Amino acid sequence: MLVYLTKRIVYTIPIVVGVSLVCFLLVHLAPGDPLVSVLPPDASEDLKQQLLIIYGFDRPYWEQFLRWVWRALHGDLGNSIASGRPVTTEVLRAVVNTLILATVATVIGFFFGLLFGFVGGYYRESWIDKTASALSVFGVSVPHYWLGMVLVIIFSSQLNWLPPTGAGPGGSGEWTPDWAHIRHLILPAITMSVIPMGIIARTIRALVADILSQDFVQAMRAKGLGERGVFLHVVKNAAPTALAVMGLQLGYLLGGSILIETVFSWPGTGFLLNAAIFQRDLPLLQGTILVLALFFVLLNLIVDLVQSLLDPRIQRS
Amino acid sequence: MIKTYRSLLLAGTVALAAGMLLNSTAAQAEKVLRIGMTAGDIPRTLGQPDQGFEGNRFTGIPIYDALVHWDLSKADAPSVLIPGLATEWAAAEDKTKWVFKLRPGVKFHDGSPFNADAVVWNVQKVLDKEAPHFDQSQVGVTASRMPTLRSAKKIDDLTVELTTSEPDSFLPINLTNLFMASPAHWEAKLKAVPADVTDAKQRAAQAWTAFAADPSGSGPFKVVGFAPRERLELAKNAGYWDPKRTPKLDKVVLLPLPEANARTAALLSGQVDWIEAPAPDAVPQIKERGFKIYANAQPHVWPWQLSFVEGSPWLDKRVRHAANLCINRTEMKELLNGFMEEPKGTVPPGHPWWGNPKFEIKYDPAAAKKLMTEAGFSDSKPLKVKVQTSASGSGQMQPIPMNEYVQQSLKECYFDVELDVIEWNTLFTNWRVGAKDATTARGANAINVSFAAMDPFFAMVRFTSTKTFPPVSNNWGYFGNDEFDKLIAAARTSFDGTERDAALAKLHARIVEEAPFVWIAHDVGPRAMSPKVTGVVQPKSWFIDIAPMDIQP
């Protein structure tokens, strides 16, 4: 196990290096001016050249990359060009907000995904299955930013039941689990949960339908096992796949959603990325992408390790 | 014992409830104005805001004062310069030195006095690289807006001398962009930087970061709460030096809401009392729900800037005039739900720089066709032109539908317009590079980049001087000659305010007559507010003054 663990950790090193290189190149190869957030369009060329030198953008790409990596290895992702604040602080603050939103969306999405999946698979071809399938197809197909806007129009603009933007009253600041803050969470969390709900429901439905058609289920029924007992066996057989899909969806949700967080002005990683892109704030953009990418690498590592613990065949292979 | 405990608990609960009640009454009595900005982050709060003029509007003017202010108290007259922290100013004998008399008795929010030392310190923060408090992050947004200012010197406590690199009568206008931050407060922040940070530059940078989180200016509002990217809370500065601008509001809360629909929903649901730039489609609903829309002509020009490079079809003045005469701007205004002003030039009639040009910009297709026929074009032989624009971008209004409308309009007058739509940042970069660069211009002989026209340099000089050809500044089309250079020099060296305006009026009149632009629209900066907000004056400016506003319960 220790050898496998070491191997897997060592494998992540080239991935991390690759991710750093790709995110550095992505932001530098995109068109536009890296000083756009600190230099008005009408600034003179002289001033622009002065600032390029001050910020180090006049140096060759390889030198800029190595400097950035060296600082990142020391936990310093630099300062945002636009706000002057440390990128690490900005990203960590946003990650916490996205975690809150993603966790609630995960609970909603997984609960309804599993419910619709099991019900649909168990009562396939019935009206219940058709309704559950229609809902899951809706979840997968509907553009979530559009759904967000519709929910805002209905529940905020028209009915005035829930606030449309922000993470708390007056823009929040520190999130606390009281009703004033939870009200702000409801609409974005529902919007965010729709896609994982649809994907999980469709996967589980197909899986349950497949398990129910297998011989061992017929054998259990023939032996007189009650439906509750059969259901438990189905759940047990479906669990590994369900967990794998859910793990993947959780990863996506934790990565934040630019569209949902922008529609709801939720101050998470997606909102941060959006601001960084529009301001061409390269240090912020690089730092946020890197942290999110590392998050995925870490999540994959954890999933691999957990899988290997559950299934020793993975270690052997 | 138990009884005592219960009594204590009961008393505590009652006290808590009473406290909460009192608190809630106090909160109800507090007058709070909540504003949804278009910015994706709170504009910088350390004195020199970013996020363009929205930054100056919300974290510049309310928190800080400049030596010279814009008059934002009138909706029906051009916004002109008025004394701010300087009570009077005049150019000295050699015209590269200016003497500013400072307002006595002004204090920063931290209680320290405003004086000549503070002015020198604030000039140094962006211009003197050797100064301990020099801050590179504030240079770009400031130095570009006062290009000739070089240094400041204290004469006495309330007199300061500013030096420019060349005689420049535009300096007082430029100084509206230099906000005065408190040196004493910054020094306190510097002292609080941990001793283990030994590098002087790093210590200064950390002091500025701390200053941004807890700033001190001398404006009508002071910062009392700041959550980056989420909220900025301002409270009234009851001791503000100008009684007309002493706030009636207790607090102002600024929220970044970059998405137009989100802003509109926030207003309709009562989450905010004021939003900048409501979604155009939502305006009828906003009005229907009883909210007020404020709009006024801004010095915000939305033109086609034309190329004068060899081979450009715009070299013929008849063609330039024809294009200006062939756009039905009234119809375009309808297309934009009324949210534009029909331009008559870069500045409107009645403005001190107007100057009565002999060429009138209007819709006259017959005259336009006549000019095009004289220039040798017809329905069967249209003139091909190509314009670069973007699909979106700050200040670009609605570039695609607007340009398509112009394309259709000009077709009537024998123009065959090709639109080259590119990414906003790329368009900006191309604007600096100029029309001669075939790689970036890609055959375009006009470019559509909107601009602010508050300052004569940015409104006129940079587009018409031979000294501002690319890459120096934004004279993308290489328009300019001796006549314009002389007019510019005359304006720059007219040090009496009236004389300077008269010289600028001559320059403006000649610009309109020569038509290096097709003037298409002026933006009107729409904003929507709750009817509870009173005392609102939307001036003919990019800015608006929150200080005289009030909010009804």
Tab-separated table of N, CA, C and O in Angstrom, chain A residues 49-106:
chain	number	residue	atom	x	y	z
A	49	GLN	N	5.225	51.291	-21.247
A	49	GLN	CA	6.526	50.608	-21.221
A	49	GLN	C	7.109	50.623	-19.807
A	49	GLN	O	7.651	49.622	-19.343
A	50	GLN	N	6.949	51.765	-19.113
A	50	GLN	CA	7.450	51.865	-17.732
A	50	GLN	C	6.806	50.809	-16.851
A	50	GLN	O	7.469	50.125	-16.082
A	51	LEU	N	5.470	50.657	-16.998
A	51	LEU	CA	4.755	49.722	-16.135
A	51	LEU	C	5.062	48.278	-16.502
A	51	LEU	O	5.092	47.406	-15.632
A	52	LEU	N	5.283	48.023	-17.799
A	52	LEU	CA	5.648	46.656	-18.211
A	52	LEU	C	6.926	46.239	-17.487
A	52	LEU	O	7.053	45.108	-17.033
A	53	ILE	N	7.854	47.197	-17.352
A	53	ILE	CA	9.124	46.900	-16.672
A	53	ILE	C	8.875	46.711	-15.175
A	53	ILE	O	9.328	45.746	-14.565
A	54	ILE	N	8.075	47.643	-14.588
A	54	ILE	CA	7.812	47.565	-13.147
A	54	ILE	C	7.175	46.227	-12.775
A	54	ILE	O	7.540	45.590	-11.805
A	55	TYR	N	6.206	45.763	-13.596
A	55	TYR	CA	5.508	44.518	-13.284
A	55	TYR	C	6.253	43.278	-13.794
A	55	TYR	O	5.812	42.157	-13.585
A	56	GLY	N	7.332	43.475	-14.527
A	56	GLY	CA	8.132	42.337	-14.999
A	56	GLY	C	7.599	41.682	-16.257
A	56	GLY	O	8.037	40.597	-16.634
A	57	PHE	N	6.636	42.308	-16.933
A	57	PHE	CA	6.083	41.704	-18.143
A	57	PHE	C	7.001	41.885	-19.358
A	57	PHE	O	6.715	41.380	-20.430
A	58	ASP	N	8.072	42.637	-19.179
A	58	ASP	CA	9.005	42.829	-20.288
A	58	ASP	C	9.987	41.653	-20.390
A	58	ASP	O	10.689	41.513	-21.366
A	59	ARG	N	10.002	40.813	-19.369
A	59	ARG	CA	10.973	39.714	-19.350
A	59	ARG	C	10.489	38.558	-20.222
A	59	ARG	O	9.292	38.437	-20.475
A	60	PRO	N	11.422	37.678	-20.648
A	60	PRO	CA	10.995	36.539	-21.484
A	60	PRO	C	10.000	35.650	-20.725
A	60	PRO	O	10.059	35.573	-19.487
A	61	TYR	N	9.141	34.969	-21.493
A	61	TYR	CA	8.108	34.130	-20.878
A	61	TYR	C	8.703	33.091	-19.923
A	61	TYR	O	8.178	32.861	-18.841
A	62	TRP	N	9.817	32.449	-20.366
A	62	TRP	CA	10.369	31.382	-19.521
A	62	TRP	C	10.802	31.926	-18.167
A	62	TRP	O	10.617	31.287	-17.133
A	63	GLU	N	11.333	33.163	-18.183
A	63	GLU	CA	11.795	33.751	-16.927
A	63	GLU	C	10.596	34.087	-16.025
A	63	GLU	O	10.604	33.819	-14.819
A	64	GLN	N	9.560	34.648	-16.671
A	64	GLN	CA	8.351	34.965	-15.893
A	64	GLN	C	7.768	33.695	-15.285
A	64	GLN	O	7.336	33.683	-14.135
A	65	PHE	N	7.749	32.604	-16.085
A	65	PHE	CA	7.180	31.336	-15.615
A	65	PHE	C	7.974	30.800	-14.427
A	65	PHE	O	7.402	30.430	-13.401
A	66	LEU	N	9.304	30.777	-14.565
A	66	LEU	CA	10.129	30.228	-13.488
A	66	LEU	C	9.982	31.042	-12.199
A	66	LEU	O	9.888	30.480	-11.111
A	67	ARG	N	9.942	32.364	-12.350
A	67	ARG	CA	9.755	33.219	-11.167
A	67	ARG	C	8.437	32.906	-10.473
A	67	ARG	O	8.344	32.805	-9.262
A	68	TRP	N	7.387	32.766	-11.324
A	68	TRP	CA	6.054	32.505	-10.782
A	68	TRP	C	6.026	31.155	-10.054
A	68	TRP	O	5.517	31.045	-8.945
A	69	VAL	N	6.608	30.112	-10.688
A	69	VAL	CA	6.625	28.776	-10.079
A	69	VAL	C	7.418	28.810	-8.772
A	69	VAL	O	6.983	28.259	-7.760
A	70	TRP	N	8.565	29.502	-8.805
A	70	TRP	CA	9.405	29.565	-7.602
A	70	TRP	C	8.639	30.184	-6.435
A	70	TRP	O	8.646	29.696	-5.318
A	71	ARG	N	7.947	31.279	-6.720
A	71	ARG	CA	7.163	31.938	-5.660
A	71	ARG	C	6.000	31.055	-5.215
A	71	ARG	O	5.698	30.957	-4.032
A	72	ALA	N	5.349	30.388	-6.204
A	72	ALA	CA	4.205	29.519	-5.876
A	72	ALA	C	4.650	28.388	-4.965
A	72	ALA	O	3.926	27.995	-4.037
A	73	LEU	N	5.860	27.868	-5.201
A	73	LEU	CA	6.379	26.788	-4.348
A	73	LEU	C	6.562	27.263	-2.908
A	73	LEU	O	6.557	26.470	-1.974
A	74	HIS	N	6.723	28.557	-2.762
A	74	HIS	CA	6.849	29.127	-1.408
A	74	HIS	C	5.510	29.649	-0.881
A	74	HIS	O	5.464	30.413	0.083
A	75	GLY	N	4.447	29.254	-1.552
A	75	GLY	CA	3.110	29.647	-1.087
A	75	GLY	C	2.702	31.055	-1.469
A	75	GLY	O	1.713	31.582	-0.968
A	76	ASP	N	3.466	31.698	-2.356
A	76	ASP	CA	3.148	33.072	-2.743
A	76	ASP	C	2.721	33.091	-4.207
A	76	ASP	O	3.532	32.863	-5.106
A	77	LEU	N	1.449	33.346	-4.438
A	77	LEU	CA	0.948	33.389	-5.824
A	77	LEU	C	0.981	34.808	-6.370
A	77	LEU	O	0.345	35.119	-7.368
A	78	GLY	N	1.666	35.673	-5.681
A	78	GLY	CA	1.778	37.062	-6.146
A	78	GLY	C	0.602	37.906	-5.697
A	78	GLY	O	-0.248	37.451	-4.935
A	79	ASN	N	0.557	39.127	-6.187
A	79	ASN	CA	-0.533	40.047	-5.853
A	79	ASN	C	-1.375	40.310	-7.089
A	79	ASN	O	-0.836	40.368	-8.196
A	80	SER	N	-2.666	40.481	-6.877
A	80	SER	CA	-3.556	40.828	-7.986
A	80	SER	C	-3.128	42.193	-8.544
A	80	SER	O	-2.874	43.119	-7.775
A	81	ILE	N	-3.035	42.285	-9.869
A	81	ILE	CA	-2.640	43.574	-10.457
A	81	ILE	C	-3.719	44.611	-10.178
A	81	ILE	O	-3.446	45.753	-9.837
A	82	ALA	N	-4.987	44.195	-10.314
A	82	ALA	CA	-6.081	45.157	-10.192
A	82	ALA	C	-6.276	45.633	-8.757
A	82	ALA	O	-6.366	46.829	-8.507
A	83	SER	N	-6.350	44.687	-7.809
A	83	SER	CA	-6.702	45.107	-6.450
A	83	SER	C	-5.479	45.288	-5.567
A	83	SER	O	-5.567	45.922	-4.516
A	84	GLY	N	-4.334	44.710	-5.956
A	84	GLY	CA	-3.125	44.810	-5.140
A	84	GLY	C	-3.126	43.825	-3.977
A	84	GLY	O	-2.162	43.723	-3.242
A	85	ARG	N	-4.225	43.087	-3.800
A	85	ARG	CA	-4.303	42.153	-2.679
A	85	ARG	C	-3.605	40.834	-3.034
A	85	ARG	O	-3.564	40.462	-4.212
A	86	PRO	N	-3.100	40.100	-2.008
A	86	PRO	CA	-2.432	38.822	-2.304
A	86	PRO	C	-3.408	37.828	-2.942
A	86	PRO	O	-4.540	37.668	-2.470
A	87	VAL	N	-2.941	37.169	-4.018
A	87	VAL	CA	-3.804	36.222	-4.744
A	87	VAL	C	-4.209	35.064	-3.834
A	87	VAL	O	-5.363	34.617	-3.852
A	88	THR	N	-3.283	34.597	-2.993
A	88	THR	CA	-3.584	33.454	-2.122
A	88	THR	C	-4.797	33.772	-1.235
A	88	THR	O	-5.718	32.959	-1.127
A	89	THR	N	-4.810	34.953	-0.633
A	89	THR	CA	-5.937	35.336	0.231
A	89	THR	C	-7.225	35.394	-0.579
A	89	THR	O	-8.265	34.906	-0.130
A	90	GLU	N	-7.139	36.000	-1.746
A	90	GLU	CA	-8.331	36.145	-2.597
A	90	GLU	C	-8.904	34.772	-2.952
A	90	GLU	O	-10.103	34.546	-2.870
A	91	VAL	N	-8.005	33.853	-3.371
A	91	VAL	CA	-8.474	32.538	-3.814
A	91	VAL	C	-9.045	31.749	-2.645
A	91	VAL	O	-10.120	31.145	-2.763
A	92	LEU	N	-8.364	31.761	-1.506
A	92	LEU	CA	-8.848	30.971	-0.374
A	92	LEU	C	-10.222	31.457	0.094
A	92	LEU	O	-11.096	30.667	0.404
A	93	ARG	N	-10.401	32.761	0.099
A	93	ARG	CA	-11.689	33.337	0.489
A	93	ARG	C	-12.786	32.856	-0.474
A	93	ARG	O	-13.870	32.455	-0.050
A	94	ALA	N	-12.454	32.875	-1.760
A	94	ALA	CA	-13.434	32.456	-2.769
A	94	ALA	C	-13.703	30.957	-2.681
A	94	ALA	O	-14.851	30.523	-2.824
A	95	VAL	N	-12.654	30.168	-2.405
A	95	VAL	CA	-12.825	28.716	-2.302
A	95	VAL	C	-13.809	28.389	-1.171
A	95	VAL	O	-14.675	27.517	-1.321
A	96	VAL	N	-13.702	29.092	-0.058
A	96	VAL	CA	-14.612	28.835	1.067
A	96	VAL	C	-16.058	29.087	0.641
A	96	VAL	O	-16.953	28.274	0.889
A	97	ASN	N	-16.285	30.206	-0.063
A	97	ASN	CA	-17.650	30.514	-0.510
A	97	ASN	C	-18.161	29.469	-1.497
A	97	ASN	O	-19.317	29.071	-1.446
A	98	THR	N	-17.281	29.036	-2.410
A	98	THR	CA	-17.701	28.019	-3.371
A	98	THR	C	-17.978	26.691	-2.669
A	98	THR	O	-18.910	25.973	-3.023
A	99	LEU	N	-17.166	26.379	-1.645
A	99	LEU	CA	-17.392	25.138	-0.894
A	99	LEU	C	-18.780	25.123	-0.262
A	99	LEU	O	-19.471	24.112	-0.296
A	100	ILE	N	-19.173	26.263	0.297
A	100	ILE	CA	-20.503	26.349	0.932
A	100	ILE	C	-21.586	26.065	-0.108
A	100	ILE	O	-22.470	25.237	0.085
A	101	LEU	N	-21.454	26.765	-1.248
A	101	LEU	CA	-22.471	26.616	-2.299
A	101	LEU	C	-22.460	25.190	-2.855
A	101	LEU	O	-23.520	24.563	-3.010
A	102	ALA	N	-21.260	24.663	-3.130
A	102	ALA	CA	-21.159	23.336	-3.738
A	102	ALA	C	-21.673	22.255	-2.796
A	102	ALA	O	-22.315	21.300	-3.229
A	103	THR	N	-21.414	22.407	-1.503
A	103	THR	CA	-21.860	21.393	-0.553
A	103	THR	C	-23.379	21.310	-0.530
A	103	THR	O	-23.961	20.222	-0.613
A	104	VAL	N	-24.017	22.462	-0.473
A	104	VAL	CA	-25.483	22.458	-0.438
A	104	VAL	C	-26.041	21.941	-1.764
A	104	VAL	O	-26.972	21.126	-1.792
A	105	ALA	N	-25.437	22.383	-2.882
A	105	ALA	CA	-25.893	21.920	-4.193
A	105	ALA	C	-25.695	20.408	-4.307
A	105	ALA	O	-26.535	19.702	-4.881
A	106	THR	N	-24.600	19.910	-3.737
A	106	THR	CA	-24.318	18.473	-3.776
A	106	THR	C	-25.410	17.702	-3.035
A	106	THR	O	-25.928	16.708	-3.532
